[in-house]
CSV table of C-alpha atoms and ligand atoms in Angstrom, one decimal:
chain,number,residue,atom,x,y,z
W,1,UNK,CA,9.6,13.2,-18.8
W,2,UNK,CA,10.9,11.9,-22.2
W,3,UNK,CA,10.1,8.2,-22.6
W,4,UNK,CA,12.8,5.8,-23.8
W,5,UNK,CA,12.7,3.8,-26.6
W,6,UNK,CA,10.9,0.2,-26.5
W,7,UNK,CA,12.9,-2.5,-24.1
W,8,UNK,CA,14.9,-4.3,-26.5
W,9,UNK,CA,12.9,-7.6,-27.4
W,10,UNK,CA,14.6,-11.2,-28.3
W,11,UNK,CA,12.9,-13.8,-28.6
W,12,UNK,CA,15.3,-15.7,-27.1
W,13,UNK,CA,14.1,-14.4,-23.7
W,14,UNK,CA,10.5,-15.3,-24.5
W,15,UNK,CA,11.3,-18.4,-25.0
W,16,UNK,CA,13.4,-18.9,-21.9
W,17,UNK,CA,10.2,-17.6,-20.4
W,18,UNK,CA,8.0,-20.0,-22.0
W,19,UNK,CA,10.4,-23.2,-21.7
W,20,UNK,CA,10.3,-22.4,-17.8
W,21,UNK,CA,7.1,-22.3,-17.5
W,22,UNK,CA,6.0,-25.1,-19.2
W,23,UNK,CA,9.0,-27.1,-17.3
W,24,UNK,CA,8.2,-25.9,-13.4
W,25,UNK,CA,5.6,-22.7,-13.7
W,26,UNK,CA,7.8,-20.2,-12.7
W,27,UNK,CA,11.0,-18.4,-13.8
W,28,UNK,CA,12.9,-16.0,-11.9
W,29,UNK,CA,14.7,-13.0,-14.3
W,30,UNK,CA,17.9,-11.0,-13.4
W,31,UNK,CA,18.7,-7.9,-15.1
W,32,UNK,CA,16.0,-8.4,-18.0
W,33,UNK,CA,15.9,-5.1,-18.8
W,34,UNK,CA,18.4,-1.9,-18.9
W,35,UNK,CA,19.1,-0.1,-16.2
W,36,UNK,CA,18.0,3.3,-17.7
W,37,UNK,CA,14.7,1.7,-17.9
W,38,UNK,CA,14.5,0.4,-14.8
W,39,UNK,CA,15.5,4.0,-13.6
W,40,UNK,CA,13.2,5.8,-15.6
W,41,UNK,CA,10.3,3.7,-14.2
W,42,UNK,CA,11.3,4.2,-10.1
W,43,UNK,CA,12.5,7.7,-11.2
W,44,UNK,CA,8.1,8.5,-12.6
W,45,UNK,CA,6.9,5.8,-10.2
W,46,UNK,CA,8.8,7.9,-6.9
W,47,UNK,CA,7.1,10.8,-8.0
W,48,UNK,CA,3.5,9.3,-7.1
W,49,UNK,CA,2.1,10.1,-3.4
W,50,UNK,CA,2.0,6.5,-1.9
W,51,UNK,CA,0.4,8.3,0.7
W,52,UNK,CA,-2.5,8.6,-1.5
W,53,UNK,CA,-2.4,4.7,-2.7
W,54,UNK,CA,-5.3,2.4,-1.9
W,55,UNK,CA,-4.9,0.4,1.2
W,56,UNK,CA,-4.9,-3.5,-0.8
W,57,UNK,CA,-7.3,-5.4,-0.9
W,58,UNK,CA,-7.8,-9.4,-1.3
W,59,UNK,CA,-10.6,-10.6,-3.7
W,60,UNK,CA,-14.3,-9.7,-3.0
W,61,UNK,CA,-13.4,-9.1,0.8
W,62,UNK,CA,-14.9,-6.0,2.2
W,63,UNK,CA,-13.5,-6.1,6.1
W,64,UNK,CA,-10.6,-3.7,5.7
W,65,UNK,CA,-9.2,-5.3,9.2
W,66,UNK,CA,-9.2,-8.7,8.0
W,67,UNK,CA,-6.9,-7.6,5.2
W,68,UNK,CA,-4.9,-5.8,7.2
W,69,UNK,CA,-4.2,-9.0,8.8
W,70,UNK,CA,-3.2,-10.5,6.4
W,71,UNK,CA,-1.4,-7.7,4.0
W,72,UNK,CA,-0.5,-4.2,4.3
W,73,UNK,CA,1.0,-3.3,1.1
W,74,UNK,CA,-0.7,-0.3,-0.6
W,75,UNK,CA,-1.4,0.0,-4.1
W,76,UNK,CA,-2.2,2.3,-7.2
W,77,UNK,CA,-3.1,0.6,-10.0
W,78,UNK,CA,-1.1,1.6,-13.6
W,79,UNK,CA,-3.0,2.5,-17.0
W,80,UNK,CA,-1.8,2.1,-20.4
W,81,UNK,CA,-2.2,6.5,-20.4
W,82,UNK,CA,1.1,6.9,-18.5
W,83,UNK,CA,3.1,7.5,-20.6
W,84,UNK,CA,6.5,6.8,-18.7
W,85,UNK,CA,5.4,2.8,-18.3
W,86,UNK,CA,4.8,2.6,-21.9
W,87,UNK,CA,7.7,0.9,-22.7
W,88,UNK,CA,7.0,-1.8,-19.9
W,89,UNK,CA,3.1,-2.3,-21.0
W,90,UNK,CA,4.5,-2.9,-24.9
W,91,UNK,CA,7.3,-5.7,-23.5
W,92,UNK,CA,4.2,-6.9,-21.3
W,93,UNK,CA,2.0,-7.2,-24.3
W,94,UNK,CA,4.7,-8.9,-26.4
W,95,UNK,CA,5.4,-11.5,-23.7
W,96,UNK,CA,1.8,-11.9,-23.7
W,97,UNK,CA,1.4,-12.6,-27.7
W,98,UNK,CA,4.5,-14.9,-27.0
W,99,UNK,CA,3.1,-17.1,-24.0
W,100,UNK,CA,-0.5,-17.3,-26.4
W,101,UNK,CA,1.5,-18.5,-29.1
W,102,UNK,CA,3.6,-21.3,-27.2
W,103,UNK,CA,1.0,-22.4,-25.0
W,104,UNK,CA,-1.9,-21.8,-27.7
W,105,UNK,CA,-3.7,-20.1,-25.2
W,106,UNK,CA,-6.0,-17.0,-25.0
W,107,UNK,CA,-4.7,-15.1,-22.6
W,108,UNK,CA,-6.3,-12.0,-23.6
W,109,UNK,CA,-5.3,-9.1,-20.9
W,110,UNK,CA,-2.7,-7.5,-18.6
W,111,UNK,CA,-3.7,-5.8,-15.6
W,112,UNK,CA,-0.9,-4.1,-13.3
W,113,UNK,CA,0.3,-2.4,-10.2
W,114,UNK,CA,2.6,-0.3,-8.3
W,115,UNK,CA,2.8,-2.2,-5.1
W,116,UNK,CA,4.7,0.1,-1.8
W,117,UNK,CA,5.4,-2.1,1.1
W,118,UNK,CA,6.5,0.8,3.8
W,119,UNK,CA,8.8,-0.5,6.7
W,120,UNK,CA,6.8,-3.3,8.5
W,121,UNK,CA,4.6,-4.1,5.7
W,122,UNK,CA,3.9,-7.9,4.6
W,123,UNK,CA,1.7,-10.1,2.5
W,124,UNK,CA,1.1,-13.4,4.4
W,125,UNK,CA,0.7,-17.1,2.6
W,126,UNK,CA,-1.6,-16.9,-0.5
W,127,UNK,CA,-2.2,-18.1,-3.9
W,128,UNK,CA,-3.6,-15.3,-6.5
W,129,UNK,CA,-6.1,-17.3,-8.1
W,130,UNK,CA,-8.5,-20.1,-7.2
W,131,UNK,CA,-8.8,-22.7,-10.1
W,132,UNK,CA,-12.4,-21.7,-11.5
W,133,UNK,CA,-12.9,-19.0,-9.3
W,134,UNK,CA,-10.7,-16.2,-11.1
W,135,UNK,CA,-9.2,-15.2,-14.7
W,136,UNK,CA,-5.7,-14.1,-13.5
W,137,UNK,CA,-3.4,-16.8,-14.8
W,138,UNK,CA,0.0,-15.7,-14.6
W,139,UNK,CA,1.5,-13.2,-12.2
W,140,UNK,CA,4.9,-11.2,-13.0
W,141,UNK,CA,6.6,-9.1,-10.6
W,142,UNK,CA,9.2,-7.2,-11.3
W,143,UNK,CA,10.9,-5.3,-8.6
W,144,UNK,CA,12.5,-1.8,-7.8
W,145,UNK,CA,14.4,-1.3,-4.9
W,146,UNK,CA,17.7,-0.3,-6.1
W,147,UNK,CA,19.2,-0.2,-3.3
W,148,UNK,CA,17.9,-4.0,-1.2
W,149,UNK,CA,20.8,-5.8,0.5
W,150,UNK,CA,20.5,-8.9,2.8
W,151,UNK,CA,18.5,-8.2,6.0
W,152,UNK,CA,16.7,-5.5,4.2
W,153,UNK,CA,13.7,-8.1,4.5
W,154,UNK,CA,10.7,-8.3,1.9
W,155,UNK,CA,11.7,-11.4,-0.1
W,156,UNK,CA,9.1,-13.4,-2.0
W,157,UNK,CA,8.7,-17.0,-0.4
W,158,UNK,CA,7.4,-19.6,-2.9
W,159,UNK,CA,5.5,-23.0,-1.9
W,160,UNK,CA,4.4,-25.8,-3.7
W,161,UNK,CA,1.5,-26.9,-2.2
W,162,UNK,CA,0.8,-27.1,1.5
W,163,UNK,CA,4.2,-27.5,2.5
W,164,UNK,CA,5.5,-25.5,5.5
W,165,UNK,CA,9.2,-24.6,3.7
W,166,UNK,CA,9.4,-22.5,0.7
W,167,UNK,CA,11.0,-23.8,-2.1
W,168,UNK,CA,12.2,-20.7,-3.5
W,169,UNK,CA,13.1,-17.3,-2.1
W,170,UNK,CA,13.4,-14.0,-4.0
W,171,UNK,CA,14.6,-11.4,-3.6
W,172,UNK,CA,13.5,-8.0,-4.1
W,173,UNK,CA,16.1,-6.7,-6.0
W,174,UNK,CA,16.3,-4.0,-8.7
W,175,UNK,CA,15.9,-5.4,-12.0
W,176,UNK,CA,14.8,-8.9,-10.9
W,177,UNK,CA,11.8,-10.2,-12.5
W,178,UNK,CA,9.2,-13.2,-11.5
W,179,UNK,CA,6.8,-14.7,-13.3
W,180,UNK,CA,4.7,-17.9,-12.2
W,181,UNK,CA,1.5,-19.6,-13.1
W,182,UNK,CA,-0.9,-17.7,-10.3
W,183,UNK,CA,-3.0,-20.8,-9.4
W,184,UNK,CA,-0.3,-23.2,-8.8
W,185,UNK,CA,1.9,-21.4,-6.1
W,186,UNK,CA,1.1,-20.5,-2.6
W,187,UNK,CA,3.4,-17.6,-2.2
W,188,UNK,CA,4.0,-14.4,0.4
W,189,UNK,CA,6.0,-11.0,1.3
W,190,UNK,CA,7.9,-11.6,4.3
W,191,UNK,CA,8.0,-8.6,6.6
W,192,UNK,CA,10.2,-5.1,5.2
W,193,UNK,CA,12.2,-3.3,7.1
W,194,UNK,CA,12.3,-0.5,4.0
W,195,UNK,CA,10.5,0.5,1.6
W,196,UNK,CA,9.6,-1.9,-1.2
W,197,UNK,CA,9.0,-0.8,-4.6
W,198,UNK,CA,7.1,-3.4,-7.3
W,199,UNK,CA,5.5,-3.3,-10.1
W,200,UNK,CA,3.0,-6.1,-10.1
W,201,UNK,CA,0.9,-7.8,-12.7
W,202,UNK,CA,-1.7,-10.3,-13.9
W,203,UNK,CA,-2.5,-11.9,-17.7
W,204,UNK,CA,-6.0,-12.8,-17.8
W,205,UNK,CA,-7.7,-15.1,-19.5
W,206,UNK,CA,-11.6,-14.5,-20.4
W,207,UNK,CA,-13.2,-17.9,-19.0
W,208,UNK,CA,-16.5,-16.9,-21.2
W,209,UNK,CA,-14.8,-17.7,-23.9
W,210,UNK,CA,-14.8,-21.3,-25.0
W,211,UNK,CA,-11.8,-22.5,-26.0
W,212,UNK,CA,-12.9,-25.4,-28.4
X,1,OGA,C1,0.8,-9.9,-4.7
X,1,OGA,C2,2.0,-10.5,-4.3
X,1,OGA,C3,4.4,-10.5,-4.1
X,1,OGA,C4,5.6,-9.6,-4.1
X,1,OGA,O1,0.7,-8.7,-4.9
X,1,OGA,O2,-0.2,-10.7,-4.9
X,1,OGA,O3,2.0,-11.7,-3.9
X,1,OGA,O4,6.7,-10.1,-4.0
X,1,OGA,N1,3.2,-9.9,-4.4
X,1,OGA,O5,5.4,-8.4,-4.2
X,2,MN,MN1,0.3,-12.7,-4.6
């Protein structure tokens, strides 16, 4: 398929980015990128057998039925060769020379995935890095389902903390973007009653380098 040409990039939006983050951690995005783009990314992304995706899984952790427990998404992971998501990896990469520049920080690499929830999937309470343990620094997800209403189920629940009520809920909607400092939020999928489509992703910082 024909790719399209790049996602239009203002720095306006990179620095409504930055400004949010810096203010709470997190930022939720509406319609941040065209529709045809959006489109031609489900449009590839749809033609991928989920059935052949990797079951998840969380960290280091081997036991298959504990991660069950605890998510059921399945995943394929995206590379910079397919072609169809190259207009999504440049915007990535520019957001990524924009958040080094504000913050004056090293992140130095963007890792992503196609995430399929099918009906009945979830991801329970979790945070996506633990401080020292992990390079993943900020998470974005940016989601697909063109067709989510109310009651469709699969929203994003946000924490601060340990407290019991979320402080923000997402959701999945086509086009809507989120993007949040990955040690700082407890976060999870609530239960989907169709099929969820995201694309999600990690900038990575490389802790062997020292910064000073
Ligand atoms: C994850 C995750 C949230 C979502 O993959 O780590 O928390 O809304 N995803 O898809
Ligand atoms: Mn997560």
């Amino acid at each position: 398929m024909n790719s399209l040409p790049p996602i239009g990039i203002t720095q306006d939006i990179f620095d409504h980015i930055c400004e949010n983050i810096a203010d709470k951690g997190y930022v939720v995005l509406h319609n941040l990128f065209p529709i045809a783009e959006l489109n031609h990314l489900v449009d590839n992304l749809s033609q991928m057998d989920t059935a052949e995706f990797k079951p998840a899984a969380i960290g280091r952790q081997k036991d298959q039925q504990v991660v069950e427990a605890i998510r059921s998404d399945r995943i394929c992971w995206l590379d910079r060769t397919m072609d169809f998501a190259s207009p999504y990896f440049d915007w990535s990469e520019q957001l990524r020379l924009a958040i080094n520049r504000y913050f004056f920080l090293g992140l130095f690499d963007y890792e992503t995935m196609f995430a399929y929830y099918e009906p009945g999937a979830f991801y329970k309470r979790h945070v996506d890095a633990f401080k020292g343990q992990s390079n993943r620094k900020l998470t974005s997800i940016l989601y697909l389902n063109r067709e989510w209403q109310q009651g469709d189920g699969g929203e994003l629940l946000m924490y601060r903390h340990d407290e019991s009520a979320p402080f923000e809920i997402v959701e999945p909607r086509f086009g809507t973007m989120v993007i949040f400092l990955s040690e700082l939020f407890p976060h999870e999928v609530c239960q989907s009653h169709k099929d969820r489509y995201s694309l999600t992703g990690w900038y990575r910082i490389n802790e062997g380098i020292p910064l000073d």
